[in-house]
Short mmCIF file of C-alpha atoms in Angstrom, two decimals:
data_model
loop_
_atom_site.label_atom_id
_atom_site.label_comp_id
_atom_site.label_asym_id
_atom_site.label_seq_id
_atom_site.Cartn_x
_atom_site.Cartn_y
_atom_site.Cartn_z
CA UNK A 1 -59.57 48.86 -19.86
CA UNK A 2 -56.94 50.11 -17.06
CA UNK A 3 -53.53 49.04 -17.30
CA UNK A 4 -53.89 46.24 -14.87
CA UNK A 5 -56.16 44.30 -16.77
CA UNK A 6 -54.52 45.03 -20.16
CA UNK A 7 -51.28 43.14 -18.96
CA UNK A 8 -53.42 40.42 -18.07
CA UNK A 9 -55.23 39.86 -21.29
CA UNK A 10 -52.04 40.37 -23.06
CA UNK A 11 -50.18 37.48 -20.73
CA UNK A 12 -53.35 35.48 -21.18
CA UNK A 13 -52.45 35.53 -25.32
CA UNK A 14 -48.88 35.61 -24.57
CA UNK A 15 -48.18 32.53 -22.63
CA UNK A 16 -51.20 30.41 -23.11
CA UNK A 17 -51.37 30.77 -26.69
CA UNK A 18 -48.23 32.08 -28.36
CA UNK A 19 -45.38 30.70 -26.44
CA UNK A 20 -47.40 27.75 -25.20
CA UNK A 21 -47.21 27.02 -29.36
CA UNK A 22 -43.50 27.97 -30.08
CA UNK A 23 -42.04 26.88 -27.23
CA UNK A 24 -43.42 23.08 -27.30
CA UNK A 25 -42.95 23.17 -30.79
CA UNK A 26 -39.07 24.31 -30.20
CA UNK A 27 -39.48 21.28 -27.88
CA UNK A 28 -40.45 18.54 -30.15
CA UNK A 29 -38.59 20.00 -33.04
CA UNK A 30 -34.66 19.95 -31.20
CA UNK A 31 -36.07 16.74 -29.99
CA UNK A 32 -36.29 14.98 -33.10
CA UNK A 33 -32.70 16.99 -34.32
CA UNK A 34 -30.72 15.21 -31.84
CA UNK A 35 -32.98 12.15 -31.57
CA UNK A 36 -34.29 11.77 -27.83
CA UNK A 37 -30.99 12.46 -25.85
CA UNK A 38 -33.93 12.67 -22.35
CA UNK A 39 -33.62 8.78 -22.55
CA UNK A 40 -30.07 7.82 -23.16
CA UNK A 41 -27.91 10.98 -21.16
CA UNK A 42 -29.84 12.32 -18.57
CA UNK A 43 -28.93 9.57 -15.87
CA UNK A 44 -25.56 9.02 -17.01
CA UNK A 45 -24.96 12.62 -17.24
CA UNK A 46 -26.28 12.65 -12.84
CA UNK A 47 -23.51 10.28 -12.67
CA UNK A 48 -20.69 12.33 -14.00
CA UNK A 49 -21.74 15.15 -12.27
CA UNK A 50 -21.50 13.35 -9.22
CA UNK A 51 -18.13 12.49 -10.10
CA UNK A 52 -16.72 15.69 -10.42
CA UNK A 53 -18.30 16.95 -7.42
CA UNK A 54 -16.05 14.33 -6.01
CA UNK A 55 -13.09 15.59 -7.71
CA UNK A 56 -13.55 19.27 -6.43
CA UNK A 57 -13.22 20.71 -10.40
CA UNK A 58 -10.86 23.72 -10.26
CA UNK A 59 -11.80 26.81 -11.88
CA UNK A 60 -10.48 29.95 -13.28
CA UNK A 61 -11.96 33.61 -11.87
CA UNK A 62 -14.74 34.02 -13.60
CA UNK A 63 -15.65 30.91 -14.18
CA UNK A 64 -18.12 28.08 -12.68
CA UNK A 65 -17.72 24.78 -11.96
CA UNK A 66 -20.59 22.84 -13.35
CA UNK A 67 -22.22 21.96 -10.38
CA UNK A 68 -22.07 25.31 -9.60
CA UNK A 69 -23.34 26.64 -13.17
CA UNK A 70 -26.25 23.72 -12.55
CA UNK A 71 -26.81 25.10 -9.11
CA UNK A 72 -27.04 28.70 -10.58
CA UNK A 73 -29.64 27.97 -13.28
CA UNK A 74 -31.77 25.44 -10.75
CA UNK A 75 -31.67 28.73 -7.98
CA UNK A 76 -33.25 31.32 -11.04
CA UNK A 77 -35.77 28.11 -11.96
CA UNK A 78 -36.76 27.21 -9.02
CA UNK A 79 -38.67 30.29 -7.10
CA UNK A 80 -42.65 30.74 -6.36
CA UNK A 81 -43.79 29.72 -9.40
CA UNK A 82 -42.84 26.09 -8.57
CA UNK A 83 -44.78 26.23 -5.45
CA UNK A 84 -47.52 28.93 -6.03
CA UNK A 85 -47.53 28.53 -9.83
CA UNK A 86 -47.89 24.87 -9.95
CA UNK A 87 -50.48 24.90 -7.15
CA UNK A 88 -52.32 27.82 -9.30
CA UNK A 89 -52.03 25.42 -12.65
CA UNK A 90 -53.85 22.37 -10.76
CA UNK A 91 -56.28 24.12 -9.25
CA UNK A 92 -57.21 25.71 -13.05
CA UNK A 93 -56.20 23.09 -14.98
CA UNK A 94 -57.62 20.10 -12.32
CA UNK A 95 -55.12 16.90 -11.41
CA UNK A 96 -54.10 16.46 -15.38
CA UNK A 97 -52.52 19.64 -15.15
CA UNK A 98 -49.92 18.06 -13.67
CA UNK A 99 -49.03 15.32 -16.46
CA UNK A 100 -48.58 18.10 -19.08
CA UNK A 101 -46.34 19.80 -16.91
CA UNK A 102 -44.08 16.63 -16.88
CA UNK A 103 -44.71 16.44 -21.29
CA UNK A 104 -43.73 20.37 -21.05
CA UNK A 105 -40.23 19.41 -18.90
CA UNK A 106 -39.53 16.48 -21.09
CA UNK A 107 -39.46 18.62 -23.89
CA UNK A 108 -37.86 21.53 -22.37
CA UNK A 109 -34.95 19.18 -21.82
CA UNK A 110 -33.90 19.06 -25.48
CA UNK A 111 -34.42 23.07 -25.52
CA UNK A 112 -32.24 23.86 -22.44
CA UNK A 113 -29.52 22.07 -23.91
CA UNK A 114 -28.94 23.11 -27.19
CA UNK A 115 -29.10 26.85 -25.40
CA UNK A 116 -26.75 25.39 -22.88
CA UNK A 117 -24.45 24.38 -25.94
CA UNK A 118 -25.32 27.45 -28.15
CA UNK A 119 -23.72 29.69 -24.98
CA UNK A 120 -20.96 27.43 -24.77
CA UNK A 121 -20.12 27.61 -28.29
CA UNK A 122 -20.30 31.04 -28.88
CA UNK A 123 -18.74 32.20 -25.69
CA UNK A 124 -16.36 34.91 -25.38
CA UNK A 125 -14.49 37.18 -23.26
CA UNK A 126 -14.96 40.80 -22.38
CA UNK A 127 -12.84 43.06 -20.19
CA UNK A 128 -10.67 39.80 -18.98
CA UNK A 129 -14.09 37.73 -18.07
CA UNK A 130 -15.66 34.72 -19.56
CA UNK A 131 -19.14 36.10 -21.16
CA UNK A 132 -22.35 34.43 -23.08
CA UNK A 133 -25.41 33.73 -22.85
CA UNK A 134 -28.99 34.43 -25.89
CA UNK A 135 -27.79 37.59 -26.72
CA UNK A 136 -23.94 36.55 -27.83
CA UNK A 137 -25.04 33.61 -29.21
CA UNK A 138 -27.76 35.23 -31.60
CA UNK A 139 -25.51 37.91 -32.73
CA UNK A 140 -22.52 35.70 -33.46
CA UNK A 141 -24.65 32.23 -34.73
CA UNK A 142 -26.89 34.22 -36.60
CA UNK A 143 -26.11 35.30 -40.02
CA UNK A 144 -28.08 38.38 -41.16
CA UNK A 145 -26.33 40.36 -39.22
CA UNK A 146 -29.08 43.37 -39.25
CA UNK A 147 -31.25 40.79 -37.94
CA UNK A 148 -29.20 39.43 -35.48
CA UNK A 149 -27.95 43.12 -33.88
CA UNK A 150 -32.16 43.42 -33.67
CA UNK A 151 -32.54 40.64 -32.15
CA UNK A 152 -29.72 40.19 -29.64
CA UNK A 153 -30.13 43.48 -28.04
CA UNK A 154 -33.92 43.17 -27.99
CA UNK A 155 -33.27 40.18 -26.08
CA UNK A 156 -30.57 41.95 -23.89
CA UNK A 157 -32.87 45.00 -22.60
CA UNK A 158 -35.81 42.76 -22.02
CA UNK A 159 -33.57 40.68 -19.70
CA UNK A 160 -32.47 43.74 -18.26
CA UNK A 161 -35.88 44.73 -17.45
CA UNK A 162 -37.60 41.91 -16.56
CA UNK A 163 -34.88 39.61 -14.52
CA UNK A 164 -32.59 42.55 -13.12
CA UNK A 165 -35.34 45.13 -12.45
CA UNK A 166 -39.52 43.91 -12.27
CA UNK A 167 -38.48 40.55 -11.31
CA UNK A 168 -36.07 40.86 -8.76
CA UNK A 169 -38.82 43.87 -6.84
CA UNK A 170 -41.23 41.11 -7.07
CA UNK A 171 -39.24 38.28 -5.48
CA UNK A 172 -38.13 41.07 -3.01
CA UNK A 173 -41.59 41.01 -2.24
CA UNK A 174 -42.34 37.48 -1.91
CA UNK A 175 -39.30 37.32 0.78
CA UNK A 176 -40.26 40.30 3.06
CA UNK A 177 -44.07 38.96 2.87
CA UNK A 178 -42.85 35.29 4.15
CA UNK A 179 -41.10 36.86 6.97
CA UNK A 180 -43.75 38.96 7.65
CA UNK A 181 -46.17 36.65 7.74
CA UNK A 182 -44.29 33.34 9.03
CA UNK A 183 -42.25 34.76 11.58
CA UNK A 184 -43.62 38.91 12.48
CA UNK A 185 -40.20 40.11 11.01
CA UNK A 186 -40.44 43.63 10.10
CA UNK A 187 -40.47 44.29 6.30
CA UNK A 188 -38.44 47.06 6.26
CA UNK A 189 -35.47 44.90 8.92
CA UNK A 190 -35.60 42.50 6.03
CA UNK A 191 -35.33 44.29 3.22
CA UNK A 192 -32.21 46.00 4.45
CA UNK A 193 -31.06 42.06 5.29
CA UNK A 194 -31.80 41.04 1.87
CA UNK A 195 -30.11 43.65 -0.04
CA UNK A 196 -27.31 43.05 2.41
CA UNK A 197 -26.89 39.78 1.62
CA UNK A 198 -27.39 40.16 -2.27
CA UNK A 199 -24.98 42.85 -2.84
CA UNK A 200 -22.27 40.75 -0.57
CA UNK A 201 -23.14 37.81 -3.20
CA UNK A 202 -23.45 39.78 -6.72
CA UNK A 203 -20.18 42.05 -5.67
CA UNK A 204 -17.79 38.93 -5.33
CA UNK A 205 -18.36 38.12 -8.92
CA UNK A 206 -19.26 34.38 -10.56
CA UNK A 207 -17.17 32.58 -8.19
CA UNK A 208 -18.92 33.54 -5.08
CA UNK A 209 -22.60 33.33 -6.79
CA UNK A 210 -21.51 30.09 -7.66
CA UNK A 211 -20.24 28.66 -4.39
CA UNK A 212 -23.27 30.51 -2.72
CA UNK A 213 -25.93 28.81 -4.90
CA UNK A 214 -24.13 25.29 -4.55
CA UNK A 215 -24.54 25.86 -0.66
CA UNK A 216 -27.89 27.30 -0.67
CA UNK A 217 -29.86 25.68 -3.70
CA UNK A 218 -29.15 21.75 -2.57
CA UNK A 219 -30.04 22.18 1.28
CA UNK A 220 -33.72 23.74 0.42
CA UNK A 221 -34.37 21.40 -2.76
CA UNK A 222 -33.95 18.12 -0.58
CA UNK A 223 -35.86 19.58 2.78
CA UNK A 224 -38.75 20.92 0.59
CA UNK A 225 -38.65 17.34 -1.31
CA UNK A 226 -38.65 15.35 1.70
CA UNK A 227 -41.54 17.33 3.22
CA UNK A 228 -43.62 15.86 0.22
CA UNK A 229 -41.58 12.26 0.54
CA UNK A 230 -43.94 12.70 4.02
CA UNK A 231 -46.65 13.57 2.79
CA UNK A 232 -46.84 10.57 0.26
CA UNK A 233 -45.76 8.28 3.21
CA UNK A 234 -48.25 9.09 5.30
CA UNK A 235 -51.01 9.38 2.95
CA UNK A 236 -49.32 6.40 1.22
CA UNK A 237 -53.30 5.03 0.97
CA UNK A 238 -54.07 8.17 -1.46
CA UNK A 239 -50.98 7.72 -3.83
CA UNK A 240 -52.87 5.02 -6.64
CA UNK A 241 -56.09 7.41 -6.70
CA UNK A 242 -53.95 10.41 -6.77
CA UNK A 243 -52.38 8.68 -9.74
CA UNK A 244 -55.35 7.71 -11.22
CA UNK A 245 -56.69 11.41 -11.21
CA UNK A 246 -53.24 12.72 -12.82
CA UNK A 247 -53.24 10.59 -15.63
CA UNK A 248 -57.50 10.41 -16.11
CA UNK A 249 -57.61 14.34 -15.55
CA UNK A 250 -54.92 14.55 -17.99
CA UNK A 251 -57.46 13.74 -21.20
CA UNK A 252 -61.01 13.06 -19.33
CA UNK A 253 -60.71 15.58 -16.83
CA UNK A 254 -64.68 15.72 -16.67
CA UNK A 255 -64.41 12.23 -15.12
CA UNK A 256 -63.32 13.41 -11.88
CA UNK A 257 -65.89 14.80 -8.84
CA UNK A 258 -68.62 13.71 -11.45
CA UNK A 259 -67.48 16.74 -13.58
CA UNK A 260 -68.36 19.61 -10.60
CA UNK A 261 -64.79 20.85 -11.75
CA UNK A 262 -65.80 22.21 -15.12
CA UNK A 263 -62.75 21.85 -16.42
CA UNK A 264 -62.19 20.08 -20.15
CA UNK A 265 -59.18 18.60 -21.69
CA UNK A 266 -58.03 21.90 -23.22
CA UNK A 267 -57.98 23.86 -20.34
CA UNK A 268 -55.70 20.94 -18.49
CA UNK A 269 -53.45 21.31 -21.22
CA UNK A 270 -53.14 24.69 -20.81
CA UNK A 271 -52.30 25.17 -17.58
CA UNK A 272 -50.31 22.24 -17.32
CA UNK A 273 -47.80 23.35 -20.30
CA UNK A 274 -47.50 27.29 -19.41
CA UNK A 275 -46.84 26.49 -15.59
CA UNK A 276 -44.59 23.47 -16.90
CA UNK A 277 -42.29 26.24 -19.18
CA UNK A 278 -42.55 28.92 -16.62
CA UNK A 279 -41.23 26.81 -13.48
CA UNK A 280 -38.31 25.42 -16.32
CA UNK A 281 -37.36 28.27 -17.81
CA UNK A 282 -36.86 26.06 -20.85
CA UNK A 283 -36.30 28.32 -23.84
CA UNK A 284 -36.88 31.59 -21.91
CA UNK A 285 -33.17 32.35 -22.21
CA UNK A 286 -32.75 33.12 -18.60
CA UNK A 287 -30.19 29.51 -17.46
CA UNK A 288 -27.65 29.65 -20.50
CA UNK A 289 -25.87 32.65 -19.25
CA UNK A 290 -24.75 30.54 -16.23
CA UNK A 291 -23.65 27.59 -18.54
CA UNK A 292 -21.83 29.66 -20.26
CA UNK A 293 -19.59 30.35 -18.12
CA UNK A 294 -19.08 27.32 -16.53
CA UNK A 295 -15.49 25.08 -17.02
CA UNK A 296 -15.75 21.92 -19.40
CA UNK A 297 -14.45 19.97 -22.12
CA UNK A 298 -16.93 20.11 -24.27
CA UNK A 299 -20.33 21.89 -24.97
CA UNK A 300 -22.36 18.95 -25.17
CA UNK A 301 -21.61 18.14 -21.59
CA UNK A 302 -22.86 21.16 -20.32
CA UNK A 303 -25.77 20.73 -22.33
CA UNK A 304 -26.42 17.32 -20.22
CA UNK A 305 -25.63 19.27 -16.61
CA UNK A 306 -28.98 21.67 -18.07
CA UNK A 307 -30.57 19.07 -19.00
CA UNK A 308 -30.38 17.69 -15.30
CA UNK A 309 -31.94 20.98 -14.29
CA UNK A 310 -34.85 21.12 -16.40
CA UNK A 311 -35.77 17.63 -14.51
CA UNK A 312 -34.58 18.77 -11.34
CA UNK A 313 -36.78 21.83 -11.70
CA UNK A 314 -40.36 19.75 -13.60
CA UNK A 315 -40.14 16.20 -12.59
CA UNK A 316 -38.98 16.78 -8.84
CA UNK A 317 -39.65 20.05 -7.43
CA UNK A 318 -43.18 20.81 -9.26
CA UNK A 319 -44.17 17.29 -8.95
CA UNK A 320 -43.69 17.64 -5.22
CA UNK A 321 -46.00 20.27 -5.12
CA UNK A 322 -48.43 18.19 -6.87
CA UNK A 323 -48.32 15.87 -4.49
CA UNK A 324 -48.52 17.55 -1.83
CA UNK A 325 -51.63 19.52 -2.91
CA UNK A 326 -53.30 16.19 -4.01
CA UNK A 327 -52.56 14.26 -1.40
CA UNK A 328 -52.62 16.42 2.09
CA UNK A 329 -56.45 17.22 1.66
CA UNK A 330 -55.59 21.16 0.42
CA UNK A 331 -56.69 20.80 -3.11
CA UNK A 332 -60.36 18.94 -1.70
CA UNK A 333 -60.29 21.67 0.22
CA UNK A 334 -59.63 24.32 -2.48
CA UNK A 335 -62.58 22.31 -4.61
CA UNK A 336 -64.73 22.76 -1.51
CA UNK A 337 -63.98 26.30 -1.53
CA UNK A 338 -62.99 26.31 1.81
CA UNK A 339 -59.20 28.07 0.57
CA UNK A 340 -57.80 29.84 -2.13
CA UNK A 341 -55.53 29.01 -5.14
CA UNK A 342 -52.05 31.33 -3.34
CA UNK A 343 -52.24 29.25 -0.24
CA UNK A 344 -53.00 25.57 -1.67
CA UNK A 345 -49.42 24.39 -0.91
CA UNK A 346 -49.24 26.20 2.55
CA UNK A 347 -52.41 24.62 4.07
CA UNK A 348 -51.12 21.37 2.59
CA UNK A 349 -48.09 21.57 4.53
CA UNK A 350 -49.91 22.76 7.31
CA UNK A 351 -52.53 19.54 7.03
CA UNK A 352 -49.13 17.56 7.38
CA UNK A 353 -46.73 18.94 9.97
CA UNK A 354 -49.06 21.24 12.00
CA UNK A 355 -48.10 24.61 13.24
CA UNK A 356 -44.68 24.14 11.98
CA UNK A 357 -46.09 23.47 8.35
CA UNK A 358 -47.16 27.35 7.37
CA UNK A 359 -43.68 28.46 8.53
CA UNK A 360 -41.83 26.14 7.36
CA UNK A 361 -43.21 26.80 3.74
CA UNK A 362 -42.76 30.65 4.12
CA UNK A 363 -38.85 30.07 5.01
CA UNK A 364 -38.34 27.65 2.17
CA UNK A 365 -40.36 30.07 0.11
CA UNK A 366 -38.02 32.73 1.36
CA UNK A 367 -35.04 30.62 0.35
CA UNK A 368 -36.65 29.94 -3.16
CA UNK A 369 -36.99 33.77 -3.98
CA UNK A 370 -33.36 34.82 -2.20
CA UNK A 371 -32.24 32.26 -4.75
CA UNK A 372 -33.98 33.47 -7.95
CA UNK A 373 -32.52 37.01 -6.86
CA UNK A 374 -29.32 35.90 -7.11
CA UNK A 375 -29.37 34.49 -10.46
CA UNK A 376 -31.84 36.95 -12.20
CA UNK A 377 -29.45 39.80 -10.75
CA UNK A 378 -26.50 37.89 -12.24
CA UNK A 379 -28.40 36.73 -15.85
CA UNK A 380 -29.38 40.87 -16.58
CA UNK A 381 -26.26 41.61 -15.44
CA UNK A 382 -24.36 39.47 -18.31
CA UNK A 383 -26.64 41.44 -20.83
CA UNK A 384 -25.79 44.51 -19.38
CA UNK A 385 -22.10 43.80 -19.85
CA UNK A 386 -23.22 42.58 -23.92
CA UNK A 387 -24.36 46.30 -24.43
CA UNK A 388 -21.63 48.27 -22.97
CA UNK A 389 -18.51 47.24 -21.18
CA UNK A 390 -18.40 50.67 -19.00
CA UNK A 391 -17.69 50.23 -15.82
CA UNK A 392 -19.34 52.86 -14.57
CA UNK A 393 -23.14 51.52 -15.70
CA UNK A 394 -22.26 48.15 -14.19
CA UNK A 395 -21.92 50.22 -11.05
CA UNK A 396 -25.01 52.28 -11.70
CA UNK A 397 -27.41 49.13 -12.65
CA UNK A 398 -26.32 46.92 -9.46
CA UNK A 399 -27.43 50.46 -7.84
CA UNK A 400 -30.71 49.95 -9.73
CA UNK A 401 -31.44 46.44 -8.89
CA UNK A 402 -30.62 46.88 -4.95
CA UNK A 403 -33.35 49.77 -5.23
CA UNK A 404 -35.38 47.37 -6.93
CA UNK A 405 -35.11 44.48 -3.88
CA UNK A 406 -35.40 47.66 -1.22
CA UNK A 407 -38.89 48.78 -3.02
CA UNK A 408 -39.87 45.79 -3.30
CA UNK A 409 -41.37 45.63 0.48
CA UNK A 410 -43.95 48.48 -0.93
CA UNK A 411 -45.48 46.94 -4.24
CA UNK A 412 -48.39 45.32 -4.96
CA UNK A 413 -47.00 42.54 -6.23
CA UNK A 414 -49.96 41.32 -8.15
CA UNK A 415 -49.33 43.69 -11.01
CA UNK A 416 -45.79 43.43 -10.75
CA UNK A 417 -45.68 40.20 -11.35
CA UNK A 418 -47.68 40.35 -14.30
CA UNK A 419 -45.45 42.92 -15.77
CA UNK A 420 -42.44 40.60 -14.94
CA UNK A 421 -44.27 37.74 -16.95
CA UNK A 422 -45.41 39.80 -19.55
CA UNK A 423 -41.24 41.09 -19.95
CA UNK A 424 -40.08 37.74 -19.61
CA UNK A 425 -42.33 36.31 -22.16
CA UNK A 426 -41.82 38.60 -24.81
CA UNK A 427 -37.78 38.01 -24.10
CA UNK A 428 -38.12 34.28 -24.79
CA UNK A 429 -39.35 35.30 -28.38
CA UNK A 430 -35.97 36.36 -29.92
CA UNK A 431 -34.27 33.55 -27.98
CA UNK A 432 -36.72 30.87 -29.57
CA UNK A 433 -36.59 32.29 -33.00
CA UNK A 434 -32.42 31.90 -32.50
CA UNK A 435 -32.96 28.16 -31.13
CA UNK A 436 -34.56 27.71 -34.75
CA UNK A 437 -32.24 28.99 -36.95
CA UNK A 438 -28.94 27.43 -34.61
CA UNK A 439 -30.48 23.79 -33.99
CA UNK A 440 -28.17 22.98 -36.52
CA UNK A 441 -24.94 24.03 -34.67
CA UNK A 442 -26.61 22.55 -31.51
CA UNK A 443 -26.77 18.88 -33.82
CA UNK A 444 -23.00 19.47 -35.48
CA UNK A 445 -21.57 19.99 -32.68
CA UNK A 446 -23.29 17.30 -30.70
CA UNK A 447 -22.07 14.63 -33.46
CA UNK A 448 -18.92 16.38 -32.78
CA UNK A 449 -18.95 15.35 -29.21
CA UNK A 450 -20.52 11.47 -29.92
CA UNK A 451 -18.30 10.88 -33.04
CA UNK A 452 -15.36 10.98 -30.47
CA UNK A 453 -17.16 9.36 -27.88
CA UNK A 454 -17.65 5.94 -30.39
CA UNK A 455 -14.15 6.15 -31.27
CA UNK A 456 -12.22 6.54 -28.08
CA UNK A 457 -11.01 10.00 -28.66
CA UNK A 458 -10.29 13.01 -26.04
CA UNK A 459 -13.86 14.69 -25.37
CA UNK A 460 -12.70 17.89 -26.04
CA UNK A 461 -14.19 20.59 -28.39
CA UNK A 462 -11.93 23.12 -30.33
CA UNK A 463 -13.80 26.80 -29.58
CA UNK A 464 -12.39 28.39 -32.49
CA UNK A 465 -14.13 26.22 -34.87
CA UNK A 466 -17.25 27.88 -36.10
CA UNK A 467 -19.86 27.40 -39.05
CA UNK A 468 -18.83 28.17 -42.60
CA UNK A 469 -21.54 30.56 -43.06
CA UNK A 470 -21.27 29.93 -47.03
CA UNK A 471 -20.51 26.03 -47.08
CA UNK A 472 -22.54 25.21 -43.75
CA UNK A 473 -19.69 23.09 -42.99
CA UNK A 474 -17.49 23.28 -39.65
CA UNK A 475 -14.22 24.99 -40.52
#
């Protein structure tokens, strides 16, 4: 067995077996902790958000508003595997693929935010900046602290590795290829563009990722969405069926094309849930370093602003592509085996808007990756700080990861990518085991925050309080 293949067996275990089990089961357990807070704060929490847009929140250097922290998270969630990995999961796991992706993103809700308030809680400062994020919060909520030290800089290098180094080559990748393809660019004119424009965005610190992804991240998110708001309209005919297949495909997946799919309930479920927590990010550790850093009152309403991204990410961005393969004709076609899996989504656009379909996918596609870069360069970087605050290794690592986007026009970025989801799996493991042990922080200081809420008090949260580690009582 050559190296390539060994990856892939290992991933195989790893995400469709292993985290596929921990991960929902991290879902339904925080779930039940703080008793269904999908259906009571997610819509109210879109409404404050919109408020303080409104206001224009001020911030301190260093910091992020929480739009922009949102914006941050939603740019490192949202990259090809919500276009080419959801397409990939339907065409595996059939239609029903796609309603265990929305189970996986209603559950991931309740995991994002208890890391969102775990890196709020146990937040700190280093060298004058705000810092947090898995590894401060397992090494400070954690008790044993030989365990903890194991775990929080196991976590820390695996970040490292897979979101400043593997992943950001491969989304290098993904970008040059699009520009290649789309528009004839030469890959070499834009790699030199994109590490350009990187290292101008990573240089000016949190403030300017932040104000870049709250620029960048909304624009492509709404014309991406309104290409499949289209594609519904004008197939508008298709959308009960479509439905029909979803939710039928979901447990009698057999029943559709008279079974020529060969694909049984497990194998929906499957696909569905891994794509579903690999498009989310939900428990992987990755989002939490941006809402750590971002400026509120309270934990618990940060937790809400990651909860809006988990949906933002599942229920709106990878159901688009859904519908979009379903109903422009490219999945029949796929069926037929007239296409491939990788290109589902582009001939579906292409079936819609013509000629200006393929490129307008690349470009967004494009977008999508220049955005993950941004935030996967900043989320390492935070764990590079946790290991050492030396300057000069900051220096050397951004060095490192603008290599990383310059070689990335050369890879092959098939097993590239399976070594980034192979790193990025195994970090989610010391992040989930954490989520275990601290759902009981997340759930004290949550009836922290809705104690004061019944009673008419100032929503504020005292950051010095921590958890009696002998009395398990705050104080």
């Amino acid at each position: 067995m050559n190296m390539v293949n060994f990856v892939q067996s290992f991933n195989n275990v790893l995400w469709n077996y292993i985290l596929l089990i921990v991960l929902i089961g991290c879902g339904v357990y925080t779930t039940i902790k703080l008793k269904f807070p999908q259906f009571t704060r997610l819509f109210p929490a879109m409404a404050q958000l919109i408020r303080d847009i409104k206001n224009d929140v001020e911030v301190e250097e260093g910091e992020m508003t929480p739009f922009q922290s949102l914006s941050t998270a939603v740019a490192a969630q949202v990259g090809t595997g919500n276009i080419i990995g959801v397409a990939t999961a339907v065409a595996m796991g059939g239609p029903g693929a796609a309603f265990w992706m929305i189970i996986s993103g209603f559950f991931g809700m309740t995991v994002i935010f208890s890391e969102a308030v775990l890196a709020q809680k146990y937040r700190g400062e280093r060298a004058g900046e705000v810092v947090g994020g898995p590894a401060y919060y397992i090494q400070k909520g954690l008790k044993n602290k030989k365990v903890s030290k194991f775990l929080s800089y196991t976590f820390a290098v695996l970040c490292i590795f897979a979101l400043g180094v593997v992943g950001v080559m491969v989304q290098s990748n993904a970008v040059v290829t699009s520009f290649r393809d789309s528009l004839g660019i030469n890959p070499l004119i834009s790699a030199v563009v994109l590490v350009g424009i990187v290292s101008g965005v990573i240089l000016g610190g949190a403030n300017r990722i932040g104000k870049f992804t709250e620029m960048i991240v909304p624009t492509m998110a709404v014309l991406y969405i309104l290409g499949g708001l289209i594609t519904v309209v004008l197939n508008i005919d298709l959308l009960i069926p479509v439905l029909r297949d979803i939710v039928v495909g979901a447990f009698k997946p057999e029943a559709i094309y008279g079974g020529a799919l060969g694909i049984g309930m497990q194998t929906a479920i499957r696909f569905g849930l891994a794509r579903g927590l690999f498009s989310n990010e939900a428990g992987m550790g990755s989002t939490p370093h941006s809402h750590a850093i971002a400026k509120t009152d309270h934990p618990v309403k940060q937790g809400f602003i990651a909860m809006i991204g988990v949906f933002m990410s599942t229920f709106v961005i990878c159901l688009t592509t859904v519908m979009m393969n379903l109903m422009s004709g490219s999945y029949g076609q796929y069926v037929n085996g007239e296409i491939n899996q990788i290109i589902m989504t582009q001939t579906g656009f292409s079936n819609v808007f013509g000629q200006l379909g393929g490129p307008f996918l690349s470009i967004a596609l494009a977008f999508f990756s220049l955005t993950t870069i941004v935030g996967w360069s900043f989320f390492a970087e935070a764990n590079v700080k946790f290991i050492t605050s030396n300057k000069w290794v900051l220096r050397v690592f951004r060095l490192i990861v603008f290599g990383a986007l310059f070689a990335g026009q050369y890879i092959s970025g098939e097993f590239v990518w399976e070594l980034a989801d192979m790193a990025m799996g195994m970090m989610a493991l010391p992040n989930i085991i954490a989520l275990f042990f601290l759902t009981k922080d997340v759930v004290e200081v949550y009836n922290d925050y809705k104690y004061k809420e019944k009673n008419g008090l100032e929503l504020t949260y005292d950051y010095n309080i921590t958890i009696n580690p002998d009395t398990k009582t705050l104080g």
